[in-house]
XYZ file of C-alpha atoms in Angstrom:
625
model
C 0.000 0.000 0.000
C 1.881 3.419 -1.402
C 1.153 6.040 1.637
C -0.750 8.488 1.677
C -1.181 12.165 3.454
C -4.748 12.485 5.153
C -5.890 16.466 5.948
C -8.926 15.752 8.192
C -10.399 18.962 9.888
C -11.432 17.258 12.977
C -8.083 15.315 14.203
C -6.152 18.453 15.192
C -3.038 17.806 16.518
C -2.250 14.989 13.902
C -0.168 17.234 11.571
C 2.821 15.628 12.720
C 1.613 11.719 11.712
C 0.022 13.311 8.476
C 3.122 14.580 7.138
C 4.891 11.516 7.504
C 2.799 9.775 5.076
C 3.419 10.784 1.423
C 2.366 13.691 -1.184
C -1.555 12.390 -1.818
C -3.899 14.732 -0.308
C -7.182 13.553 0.348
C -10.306 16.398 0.510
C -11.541 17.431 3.676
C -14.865 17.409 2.105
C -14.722 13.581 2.282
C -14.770 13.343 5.493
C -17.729 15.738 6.075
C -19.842 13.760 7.486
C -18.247 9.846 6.378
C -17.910 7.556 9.550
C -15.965 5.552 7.271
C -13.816 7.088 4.117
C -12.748 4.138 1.631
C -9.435 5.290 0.302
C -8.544 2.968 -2.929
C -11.120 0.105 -3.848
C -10.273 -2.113 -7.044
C -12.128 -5.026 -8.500
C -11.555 -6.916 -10.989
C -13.793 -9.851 -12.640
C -12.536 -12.360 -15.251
C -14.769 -14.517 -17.805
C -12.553 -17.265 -18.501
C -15.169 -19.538 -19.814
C -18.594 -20.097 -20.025
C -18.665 -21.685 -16.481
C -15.324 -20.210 -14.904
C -14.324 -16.928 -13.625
C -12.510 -15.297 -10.971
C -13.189 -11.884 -8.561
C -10.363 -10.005 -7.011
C -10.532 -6.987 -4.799
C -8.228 -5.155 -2.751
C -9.508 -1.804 -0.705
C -8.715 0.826 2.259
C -10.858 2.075 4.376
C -10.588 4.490 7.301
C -12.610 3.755 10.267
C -13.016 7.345 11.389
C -15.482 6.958 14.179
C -17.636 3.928 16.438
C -20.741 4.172 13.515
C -18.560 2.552 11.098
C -19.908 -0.906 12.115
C -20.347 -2.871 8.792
C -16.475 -2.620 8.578
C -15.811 -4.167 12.364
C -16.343 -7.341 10.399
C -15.065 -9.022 6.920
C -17.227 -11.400 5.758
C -16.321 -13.550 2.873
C -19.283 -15.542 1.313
C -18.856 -19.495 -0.333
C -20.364 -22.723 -1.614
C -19.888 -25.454 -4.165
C -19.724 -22.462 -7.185
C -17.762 -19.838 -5.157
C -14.172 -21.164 -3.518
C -11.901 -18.595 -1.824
C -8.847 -19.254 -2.797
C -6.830 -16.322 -0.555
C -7.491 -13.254 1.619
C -5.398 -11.148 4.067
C -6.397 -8.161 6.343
C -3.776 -5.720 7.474
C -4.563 -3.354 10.392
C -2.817 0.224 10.757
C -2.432 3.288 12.496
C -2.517 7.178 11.203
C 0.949 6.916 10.900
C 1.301 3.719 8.522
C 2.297 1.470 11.943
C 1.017 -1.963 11.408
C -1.314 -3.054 14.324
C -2.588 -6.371 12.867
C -1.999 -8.645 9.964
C -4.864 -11.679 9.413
C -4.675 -14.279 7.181
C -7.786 -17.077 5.583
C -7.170 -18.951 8.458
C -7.494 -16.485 11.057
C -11.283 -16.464 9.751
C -14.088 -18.225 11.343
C -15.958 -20.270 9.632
C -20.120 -20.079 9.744
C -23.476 -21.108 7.860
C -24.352 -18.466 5.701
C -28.508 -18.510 6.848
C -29.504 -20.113 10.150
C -32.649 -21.080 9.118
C -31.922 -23.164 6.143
C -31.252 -26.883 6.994
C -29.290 -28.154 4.219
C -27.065 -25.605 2.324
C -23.653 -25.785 0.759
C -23.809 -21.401 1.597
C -21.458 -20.516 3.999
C -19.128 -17.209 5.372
C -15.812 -16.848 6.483
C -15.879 -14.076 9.279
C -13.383 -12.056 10.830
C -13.959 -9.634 13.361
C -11.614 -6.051 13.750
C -10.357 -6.134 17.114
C -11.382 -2.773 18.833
C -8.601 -0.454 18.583
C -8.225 3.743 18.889
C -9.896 5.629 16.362
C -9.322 6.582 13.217
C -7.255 3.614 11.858
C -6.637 2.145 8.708
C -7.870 -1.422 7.405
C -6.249 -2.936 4.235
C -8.538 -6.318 3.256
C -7.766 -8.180 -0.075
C -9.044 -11.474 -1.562
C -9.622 -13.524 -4.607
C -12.196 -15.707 -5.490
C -12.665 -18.414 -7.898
C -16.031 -19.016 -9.367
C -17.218 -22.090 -10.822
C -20.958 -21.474 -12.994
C -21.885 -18.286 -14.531
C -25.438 -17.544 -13.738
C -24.630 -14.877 -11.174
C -22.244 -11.864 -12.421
C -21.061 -9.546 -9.784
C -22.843 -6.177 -8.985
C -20.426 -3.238 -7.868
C -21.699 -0.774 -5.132
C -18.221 1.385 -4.896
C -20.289 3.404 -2.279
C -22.645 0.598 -0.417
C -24.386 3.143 1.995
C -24.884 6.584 3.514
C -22.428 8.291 5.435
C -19.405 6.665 3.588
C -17.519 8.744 1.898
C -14.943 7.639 -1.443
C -11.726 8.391 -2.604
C -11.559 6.243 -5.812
C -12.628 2.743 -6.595
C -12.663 0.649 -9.969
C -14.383 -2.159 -11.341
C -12.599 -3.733 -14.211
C -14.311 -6.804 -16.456
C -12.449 -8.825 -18.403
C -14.455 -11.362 -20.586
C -12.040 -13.845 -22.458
C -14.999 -15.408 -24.350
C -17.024 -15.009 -27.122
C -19.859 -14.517 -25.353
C -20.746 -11.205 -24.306
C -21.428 -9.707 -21.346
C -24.167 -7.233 -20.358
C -23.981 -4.278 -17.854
C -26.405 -1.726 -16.497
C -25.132 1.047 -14.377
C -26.712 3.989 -12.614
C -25.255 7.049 -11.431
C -21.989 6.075 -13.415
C -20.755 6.972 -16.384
C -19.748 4.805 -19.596
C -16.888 2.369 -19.015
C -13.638 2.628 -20.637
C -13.363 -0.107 -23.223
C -10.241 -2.111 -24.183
C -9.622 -4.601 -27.061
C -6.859 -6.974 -26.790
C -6.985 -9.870 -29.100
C -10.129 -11.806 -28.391
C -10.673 -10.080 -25.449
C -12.537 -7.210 -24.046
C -12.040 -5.108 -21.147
C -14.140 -2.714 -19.507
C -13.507 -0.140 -17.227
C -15.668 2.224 -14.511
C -14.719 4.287 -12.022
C -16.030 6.673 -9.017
C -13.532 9.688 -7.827
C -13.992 11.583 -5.297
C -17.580 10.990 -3.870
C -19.096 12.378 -0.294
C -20.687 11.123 2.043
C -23.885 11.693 2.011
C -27.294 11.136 4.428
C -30.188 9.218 2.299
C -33.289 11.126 3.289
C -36.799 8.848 4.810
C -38.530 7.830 2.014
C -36.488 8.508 -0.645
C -36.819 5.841 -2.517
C -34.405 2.821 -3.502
C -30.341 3.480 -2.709
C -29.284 2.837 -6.444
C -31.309 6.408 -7.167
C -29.002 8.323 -5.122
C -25.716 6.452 -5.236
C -23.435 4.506 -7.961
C -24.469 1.282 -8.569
C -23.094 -1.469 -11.452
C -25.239 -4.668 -12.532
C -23.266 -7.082 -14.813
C -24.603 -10.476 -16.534
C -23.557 -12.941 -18.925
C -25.744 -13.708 -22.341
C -25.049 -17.252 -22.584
C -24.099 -19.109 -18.906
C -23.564 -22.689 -17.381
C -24.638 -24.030 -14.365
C -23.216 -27.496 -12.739
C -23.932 -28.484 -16.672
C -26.799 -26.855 -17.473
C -26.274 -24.141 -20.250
C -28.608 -21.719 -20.652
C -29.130 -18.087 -22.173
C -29.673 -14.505 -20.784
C -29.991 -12.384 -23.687
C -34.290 -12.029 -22.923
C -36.598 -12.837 -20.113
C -37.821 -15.570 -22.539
C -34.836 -17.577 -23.204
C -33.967 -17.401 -19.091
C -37.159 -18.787 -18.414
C -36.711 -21.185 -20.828
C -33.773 -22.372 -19.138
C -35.648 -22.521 -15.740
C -38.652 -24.442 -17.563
C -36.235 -27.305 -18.369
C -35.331 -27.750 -14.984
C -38.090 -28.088 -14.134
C -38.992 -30.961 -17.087
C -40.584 -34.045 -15.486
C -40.406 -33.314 -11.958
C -44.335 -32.794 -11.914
C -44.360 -36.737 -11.478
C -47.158 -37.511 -9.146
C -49.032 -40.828 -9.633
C -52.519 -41.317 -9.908
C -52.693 -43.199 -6.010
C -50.939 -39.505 -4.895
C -53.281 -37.379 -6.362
C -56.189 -39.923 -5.459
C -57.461 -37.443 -2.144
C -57.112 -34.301 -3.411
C -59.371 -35.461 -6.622
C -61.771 -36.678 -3.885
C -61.662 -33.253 -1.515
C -62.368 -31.411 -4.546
C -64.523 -33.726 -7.179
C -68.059 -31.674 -5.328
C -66.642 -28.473 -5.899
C -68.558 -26.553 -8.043
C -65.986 -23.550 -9.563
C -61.914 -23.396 -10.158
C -61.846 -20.970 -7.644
C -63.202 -23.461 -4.698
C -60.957 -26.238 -6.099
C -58.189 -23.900 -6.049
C -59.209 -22.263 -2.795
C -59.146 -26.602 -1.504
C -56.125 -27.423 -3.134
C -53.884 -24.443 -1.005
C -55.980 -25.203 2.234
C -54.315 -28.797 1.813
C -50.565 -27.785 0.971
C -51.102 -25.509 3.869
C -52.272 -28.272 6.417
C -50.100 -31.195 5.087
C -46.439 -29.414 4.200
C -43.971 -27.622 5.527
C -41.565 -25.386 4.611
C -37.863 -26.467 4.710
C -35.305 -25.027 2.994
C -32.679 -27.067 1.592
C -29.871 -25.528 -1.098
C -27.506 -28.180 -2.606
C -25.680 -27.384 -5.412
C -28.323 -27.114 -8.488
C -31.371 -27.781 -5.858
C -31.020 -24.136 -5.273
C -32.429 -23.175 -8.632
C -34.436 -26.770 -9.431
C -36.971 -28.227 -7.549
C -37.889 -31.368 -5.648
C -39.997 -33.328 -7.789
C -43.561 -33.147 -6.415
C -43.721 -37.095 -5.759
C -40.759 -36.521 -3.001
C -42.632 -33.579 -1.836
C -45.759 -35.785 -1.542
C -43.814 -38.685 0.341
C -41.852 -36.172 2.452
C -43.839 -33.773 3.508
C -41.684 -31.086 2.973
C -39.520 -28.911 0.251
C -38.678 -25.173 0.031
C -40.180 -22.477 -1.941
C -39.416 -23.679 -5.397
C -40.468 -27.944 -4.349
C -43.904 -26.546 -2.886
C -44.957 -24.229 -5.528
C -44.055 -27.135 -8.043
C -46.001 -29.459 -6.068
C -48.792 -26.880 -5.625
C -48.834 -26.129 -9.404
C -49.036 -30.484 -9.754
C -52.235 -30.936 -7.994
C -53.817 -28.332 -10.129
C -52.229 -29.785 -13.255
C -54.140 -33.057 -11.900
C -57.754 -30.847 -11.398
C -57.145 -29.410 -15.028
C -56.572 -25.812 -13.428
C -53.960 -23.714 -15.004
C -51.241 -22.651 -13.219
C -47.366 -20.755 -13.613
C -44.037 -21.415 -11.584
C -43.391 -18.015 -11.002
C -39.717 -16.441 -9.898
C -39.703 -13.742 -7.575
C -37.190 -10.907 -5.750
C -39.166 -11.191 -2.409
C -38.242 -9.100 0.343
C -40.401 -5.597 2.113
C -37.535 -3.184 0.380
C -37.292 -5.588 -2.953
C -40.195 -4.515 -5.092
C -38.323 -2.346 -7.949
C -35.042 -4.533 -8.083
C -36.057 -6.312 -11.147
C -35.491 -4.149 -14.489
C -37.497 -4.887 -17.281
C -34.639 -4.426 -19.894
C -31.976 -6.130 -17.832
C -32.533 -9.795 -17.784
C -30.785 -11.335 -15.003
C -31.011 -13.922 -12.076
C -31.885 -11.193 -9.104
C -34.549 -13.982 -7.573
C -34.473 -15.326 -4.550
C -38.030 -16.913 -4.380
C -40.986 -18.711 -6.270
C -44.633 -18.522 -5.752
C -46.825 -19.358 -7.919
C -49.724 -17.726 -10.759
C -53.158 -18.919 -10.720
C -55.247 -16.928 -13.431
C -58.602 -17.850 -12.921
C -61.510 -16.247 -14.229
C -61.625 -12.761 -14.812
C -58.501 -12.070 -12.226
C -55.046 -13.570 -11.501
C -54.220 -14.520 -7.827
C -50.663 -15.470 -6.449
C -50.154 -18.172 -4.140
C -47.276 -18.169 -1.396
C -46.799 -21.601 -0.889
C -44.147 -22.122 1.581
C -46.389 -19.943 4.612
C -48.652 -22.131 6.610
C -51.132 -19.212 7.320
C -51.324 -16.802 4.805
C -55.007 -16.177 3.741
C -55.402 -17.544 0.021
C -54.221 -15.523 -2.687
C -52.532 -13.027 0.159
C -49.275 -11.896 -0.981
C -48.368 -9.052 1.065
C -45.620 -6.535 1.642
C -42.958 -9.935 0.890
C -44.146 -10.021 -2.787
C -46.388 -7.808 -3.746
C -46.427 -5.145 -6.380
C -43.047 -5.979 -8.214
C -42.331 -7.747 -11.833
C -42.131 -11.415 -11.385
C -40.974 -13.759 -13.952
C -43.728 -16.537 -15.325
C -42.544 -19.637 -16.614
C -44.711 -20.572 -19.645
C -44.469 -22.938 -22.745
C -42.649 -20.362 -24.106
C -39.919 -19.791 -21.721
C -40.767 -16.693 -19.176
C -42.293 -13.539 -19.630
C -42.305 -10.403 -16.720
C -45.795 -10.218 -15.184
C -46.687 -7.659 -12.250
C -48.276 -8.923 -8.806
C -51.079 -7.513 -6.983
C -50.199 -3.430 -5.346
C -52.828 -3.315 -2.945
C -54.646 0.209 -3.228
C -54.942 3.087 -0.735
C -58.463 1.552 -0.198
C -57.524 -1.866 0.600
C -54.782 -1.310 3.167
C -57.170 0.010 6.182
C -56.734 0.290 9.418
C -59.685 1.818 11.523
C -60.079 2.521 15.029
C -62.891 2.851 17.375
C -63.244 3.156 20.971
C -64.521 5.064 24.276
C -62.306 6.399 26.927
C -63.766 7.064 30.387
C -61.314 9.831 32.253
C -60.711 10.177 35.285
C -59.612 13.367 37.159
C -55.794 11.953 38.016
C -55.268 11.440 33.706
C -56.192 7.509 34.495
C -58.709 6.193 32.106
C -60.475 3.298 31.068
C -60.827 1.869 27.625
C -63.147 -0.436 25.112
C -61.135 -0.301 21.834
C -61.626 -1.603 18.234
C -59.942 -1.949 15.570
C -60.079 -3.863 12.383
C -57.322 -4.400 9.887
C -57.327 -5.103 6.070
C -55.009 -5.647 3.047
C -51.343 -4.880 3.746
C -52.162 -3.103 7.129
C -52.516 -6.763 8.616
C -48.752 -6.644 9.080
C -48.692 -3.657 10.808
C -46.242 -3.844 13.869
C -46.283 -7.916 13.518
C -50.100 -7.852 14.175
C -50.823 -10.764 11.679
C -47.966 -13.028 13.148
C -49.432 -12.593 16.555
C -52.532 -14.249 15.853
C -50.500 -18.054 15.952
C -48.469 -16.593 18.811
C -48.759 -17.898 22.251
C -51.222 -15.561 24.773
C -48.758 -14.422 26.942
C -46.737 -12.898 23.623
C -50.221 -11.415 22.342
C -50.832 -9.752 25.783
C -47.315 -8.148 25.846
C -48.182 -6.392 22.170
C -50.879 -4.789 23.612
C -48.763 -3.743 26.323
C -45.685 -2.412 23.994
C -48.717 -0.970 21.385
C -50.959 1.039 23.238
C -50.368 4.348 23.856
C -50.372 5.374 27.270
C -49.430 3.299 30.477
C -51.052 0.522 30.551
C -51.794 -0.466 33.881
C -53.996 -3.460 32.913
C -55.444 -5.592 29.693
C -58.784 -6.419 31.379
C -59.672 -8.183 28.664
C -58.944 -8.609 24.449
C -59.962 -11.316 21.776
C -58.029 -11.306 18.414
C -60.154 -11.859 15.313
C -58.825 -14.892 12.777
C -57.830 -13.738 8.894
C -60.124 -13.829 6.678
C -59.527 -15.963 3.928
C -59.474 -13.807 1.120
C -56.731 -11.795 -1.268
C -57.931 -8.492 0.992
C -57.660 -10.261 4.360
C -59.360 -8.671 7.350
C -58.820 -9.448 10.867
C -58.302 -6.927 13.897
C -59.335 -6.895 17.801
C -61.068 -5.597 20.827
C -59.743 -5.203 24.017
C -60.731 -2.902 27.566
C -57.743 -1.590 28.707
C -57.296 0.289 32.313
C -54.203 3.023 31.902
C -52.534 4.255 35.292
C -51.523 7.549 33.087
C -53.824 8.328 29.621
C -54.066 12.322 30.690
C -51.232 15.136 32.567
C -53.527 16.898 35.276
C -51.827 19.910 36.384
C -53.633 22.085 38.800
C -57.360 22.078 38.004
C -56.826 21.497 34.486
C -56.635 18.102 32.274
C -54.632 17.858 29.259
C -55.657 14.461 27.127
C -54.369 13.217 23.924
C -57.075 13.537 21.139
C -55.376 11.000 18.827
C -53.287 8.257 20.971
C -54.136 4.417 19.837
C -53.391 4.071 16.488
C -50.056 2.219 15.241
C -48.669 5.230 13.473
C -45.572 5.203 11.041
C -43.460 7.809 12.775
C -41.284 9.651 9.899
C -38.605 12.381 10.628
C -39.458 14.842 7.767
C -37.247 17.724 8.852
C -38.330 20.963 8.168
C -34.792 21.539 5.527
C -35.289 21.685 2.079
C -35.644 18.030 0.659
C -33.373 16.601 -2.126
C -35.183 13.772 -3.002
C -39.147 13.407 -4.194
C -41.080 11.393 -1.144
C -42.163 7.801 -2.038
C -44.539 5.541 -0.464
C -44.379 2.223 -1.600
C -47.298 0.668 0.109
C -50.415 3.377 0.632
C -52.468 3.131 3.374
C -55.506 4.618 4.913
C -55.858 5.023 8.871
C -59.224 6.265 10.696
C -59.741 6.992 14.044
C -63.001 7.709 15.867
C -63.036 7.568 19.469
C -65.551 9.247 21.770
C -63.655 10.695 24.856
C -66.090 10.761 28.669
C -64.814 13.715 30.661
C -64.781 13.164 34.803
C -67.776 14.673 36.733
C -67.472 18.426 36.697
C -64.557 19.157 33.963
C -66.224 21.068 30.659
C -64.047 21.748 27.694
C -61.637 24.847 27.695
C -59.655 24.804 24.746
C -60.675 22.730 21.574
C -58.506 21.734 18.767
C -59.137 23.118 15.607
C -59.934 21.295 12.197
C -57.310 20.281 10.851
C -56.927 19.244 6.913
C -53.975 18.661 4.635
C -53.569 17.116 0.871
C -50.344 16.875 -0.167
C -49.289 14.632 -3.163
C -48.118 12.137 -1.033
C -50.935 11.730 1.544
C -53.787 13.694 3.141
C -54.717 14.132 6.537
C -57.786 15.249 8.869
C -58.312 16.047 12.340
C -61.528 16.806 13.856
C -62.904 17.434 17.933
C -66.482 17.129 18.093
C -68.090 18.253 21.594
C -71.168 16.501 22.112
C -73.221 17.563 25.362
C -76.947 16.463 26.836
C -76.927 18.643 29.192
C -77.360 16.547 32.220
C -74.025 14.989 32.163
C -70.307 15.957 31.391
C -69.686 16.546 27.939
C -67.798 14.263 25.861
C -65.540 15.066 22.925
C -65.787 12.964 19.428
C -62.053 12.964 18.036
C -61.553 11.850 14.291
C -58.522 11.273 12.397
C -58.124 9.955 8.785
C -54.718 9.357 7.303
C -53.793 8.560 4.085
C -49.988 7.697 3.192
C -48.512 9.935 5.389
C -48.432 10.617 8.903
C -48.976 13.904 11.018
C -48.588 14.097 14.523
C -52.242 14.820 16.094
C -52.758 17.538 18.458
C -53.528 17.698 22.379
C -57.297 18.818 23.757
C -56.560 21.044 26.934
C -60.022 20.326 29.979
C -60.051 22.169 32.919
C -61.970 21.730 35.788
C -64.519 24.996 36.730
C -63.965 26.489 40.154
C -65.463 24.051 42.921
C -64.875 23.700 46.737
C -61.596 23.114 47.231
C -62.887 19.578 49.109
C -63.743 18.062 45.781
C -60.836 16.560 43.893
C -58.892 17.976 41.158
């Protein structure tokens, strides 16, 4: 490593160990800011065939304060396809002193992903010892890749407050097949021929940290970002071709070829649950009821059983398989009941719904579900959950392209974006006050579409009661002194799935008295998304990837003797990215206390309600206040 001469505004006093270190200056500006500032960062990726290839990188980064945590640890990724084949981490000081040098087999060695019980994917970790901040760390490594379905990506800048220097990606393809790239916030590579091959060449200089703002949107919009594929590719034998979404279907269709193989004494009962059923839908509706009650998920990944299935007749006999081995086995029992249905590759994940391009084919899945277009609408089936409602799809796969493995290969199809309408959450209760802020409460709510997730609610119906009882505790606003009672209503089975609860509630604090006056929340129960918009001018437009609508209407009792003194106005915003509505209702009788309607309605975005200020009228000073 050549050395280098840091000028960093905040380490004064460090003039001395700067100057020692060579004639590169590096910016103050990068280090406005950066936690961590990565100095040099090359890559370079060979095609040497159509199923071999190798990845080398060697890069510096400065650990400049305790929020640099992704680079406490260097984790190195393998399997069957991907052998290391050397890496060494060198630790220094400001002033070029080595503090620690780390070798492959200083590493330790762990499964890549707890939950999966068979898998050939595994890391190589090694922790940074804690040492005085700022300090250098040199890490280099080369890795030897057998199968080309997966090209690298390059993310010179991986997240916010990082600052860069200059980094490099270089591809080399030695074969006559070419390569595809897609790159955003990057310019055009430098290209070099040299005989038969090709190199190309990006780089970054010079790039600041930077803090992403809430809701801005995907990471690749506001930093560089490189995709790479290969047109034709190999994997453990099977060749295949990338050029369209067609021809990479195709390749996943004959994997697929003859592992929908069960016999006719295996599809005997589900012929007989369903042979009364009138419509598809019922028989479809049967058929995911059954997977549901008789399967389980498992995940097993070994070597090409991570991209091709179990055949359905060893799912059958089993009992188990992981996403791709259900959804095949699903899809097999409605082969048998003459119901149409596609193997369907997904990028699942909450923040995964725009990672698939529609001009860039490439292998970005990680999941399968499956397609089921009945009459006059399509449906989705997640076949590896054991209680998601049928056709449910939720914030793990919905609204994002998916590829659809038909006769003809594969073809990019869209789930289900559930509407501003369909994700509802909606609130109702009654809150008796009394003159110490305590209150008692009958609440409830009712969820539907997406907003079943909200805060883990769906998950909690299978969970034991002492785990339900503690959400309401962690939920509800206020202190919660006691859950006198709650029932939790089951999913609906249904694409829109409704469910929800009701619950009294006793809270030791609900309302701040302060001298003969009350001050009480007007909009306190509902589970609302809390967003730090600051008031600075934004850089970025505001997206919501999953609308939802939120409605409150809860009738407040006042204690004996309190009237209201100061009433919160209407309130009523619409924005382009949500609309909001606050409104305090006083509703009197005139034989007893007053009581105050409160009504909120959200849409997409959240603002923070207002407080209602009571007082209590002067009274004898025996009464209490």
């Amino acid at each position: 490593m050549r050395p280098i001469l840091f000028c960093i505004a905040f380490c004064a006093g460090a003039n001395s160990l700067f100057a020692q270190m060579g004639p590169a200056i590096i910016p103050d500006s990068l280090f406005a800011g950066a936690h961590q500032v990565t100095l040099q960062d090359d890559t370079y990726f060979t095609v040497l065939s159509i199923d071999k290839s190798t990845l080398s990188r060697n890069y510096t980064v400065m650990l400049v304060n305790e929020l640099a945590i992704p680079e406490n640890t260097v984790a190195l990724h393998y399997n069957d396809f991907r052998k290391i084949k050397q890496a060494s981490v060198t630790i220094s000081d400001l002033s070029g002193k080595k503090l620690g040098s780390f070798g492959l087999k200083d590493f330790q060695d762990w499964k890549s992903d707890w939950m999966e019980v068979a898998s050939e994917d595994r890391v190589k970790l090694l922790g940074i010892p804690n040492l005085p901040l700022p300090f250098f760390v040199e890490v280099s490594y080369t890795i030897e890749l057998r199968g080309s379905l997966f090209f690298p990506d390059w993310r010179p800048v991986s997240r916010e407050n990082q600052s860069l220097s200059e980094a490099t990606f270089t591809l080399r393809n030695n074969t006559p097949y070419p390569v595809r790239y897609r790159g955003s916030n990057l310019g055009e590579p430098e290209i070099l021929k040299e005989g038969n091959a090709t190199e190309y060449r990006w780089s970054v200089k010079e790039f600041p940290a930077i803090e992403l703002e809430p809701l801005s949107g995907d990471s690749e919009k506001h930093l560089p970002v490189l995709y790479t594929a290969p047109t034709a590719f190999e994997m453990d034998g099977f060749k295949g071709n990338m050029g369209s979404w067609a021809s990479f279907g195709g390749w996943i269709k004959d994997l697929n070829e003859g592992r929908s193989d069960l016999s006719a004494e295996q599809l005997a009962e589900i012929k007989n649950l369903t042979a009364a059923l009138p419509t598809e839908r019922e028989k479809a509706r049967a058929v995911y009821d059954y997977v549901q009650k008789n399967m389980r998920y498992v995940s097993i990944q070994l070597g090409i059983g991570g991209w091709q299935p179990f055949p359905a007749s060893t799912v059958h006999e089993k009992k188990f398989g992981d996403c791709k081995a259900l959804s095949l086995y699903t899809k097999s029992l409605l082969d048998a009941l003459e119901i149409p249905s596609y193997y369907t590759l997904v990028r699942a994940g909450e923040g995964a719904s725009n990672v698939i391009r529609e001009d860039f084919p490439s292998a970005f899945f990680n999941h399968v579900i499956l397609t089921l277009p009945l009459e006059g609408d399509t449906m989705w089936l997640e076949c590896t959950s054991s209680i998601a409602p049928f056709g449910y799809l939720g914030s793990f796969t919905s609204d994002r392209h998916v590829l659809l493995i038909d006769e003809q290969g594969g073809r990019l199809v869209r789930t289900k974006a559930y509407s501003l309408e369909e994700n509802r959450q909606e609130t109702t209760g009654r809150i008796q006050f009394k003159e110490d802020g305590s209150a008692s409460a009958s609440l409830d709510r009712s969820y539907s579409g997406m907003e079943i997730e909200r805060e883990g609610f769906f998950y909690l119906l299978q969970a034991p009661a002492l785990e339900q009882k503690n959400w309401f505790y962690d939920h509800l606003g206020g202190k919660v002194r006691e859950l006198t009672s709650y029932q939790l209503k089951p999913a609906s089975d249904e694409i829109v799935p409704q469910t929800g609860f009701t619950a009294e509630v006793q809270f030791s604090q609900l309302g701040q008295s302060a001298s003969s006056r009350l001050f009480i929340p007007v909009a306190n129960f509902t589970a609302q998304l809390s967003i730090d918009l600051p008031d600075a001018e934004r850089r970025a437009p505001i997206e919501v990837h999953h609308p939802y609508t939120e409605l409150d209407s809860i009738l407040i009792s006042l204690p004996s003797g309190y009237v209201p003194e100061s009433i919160p106005s209407t309130v009523e915003l619409d924005t382009p990215f949500g609309k909001y509505r606050r409104e305090v209702r006083v509703m009197e009788d005139g034989t007893s206390p007053p009581e105050l309607v409160s009504r909120n309605i959200r849409s997409r975005a959240f603002v923070p309600g207002g407080c209602c200020r009571i007082f209590l009228p002067d009274l004898p000073k025996s009464l209490p206040v």
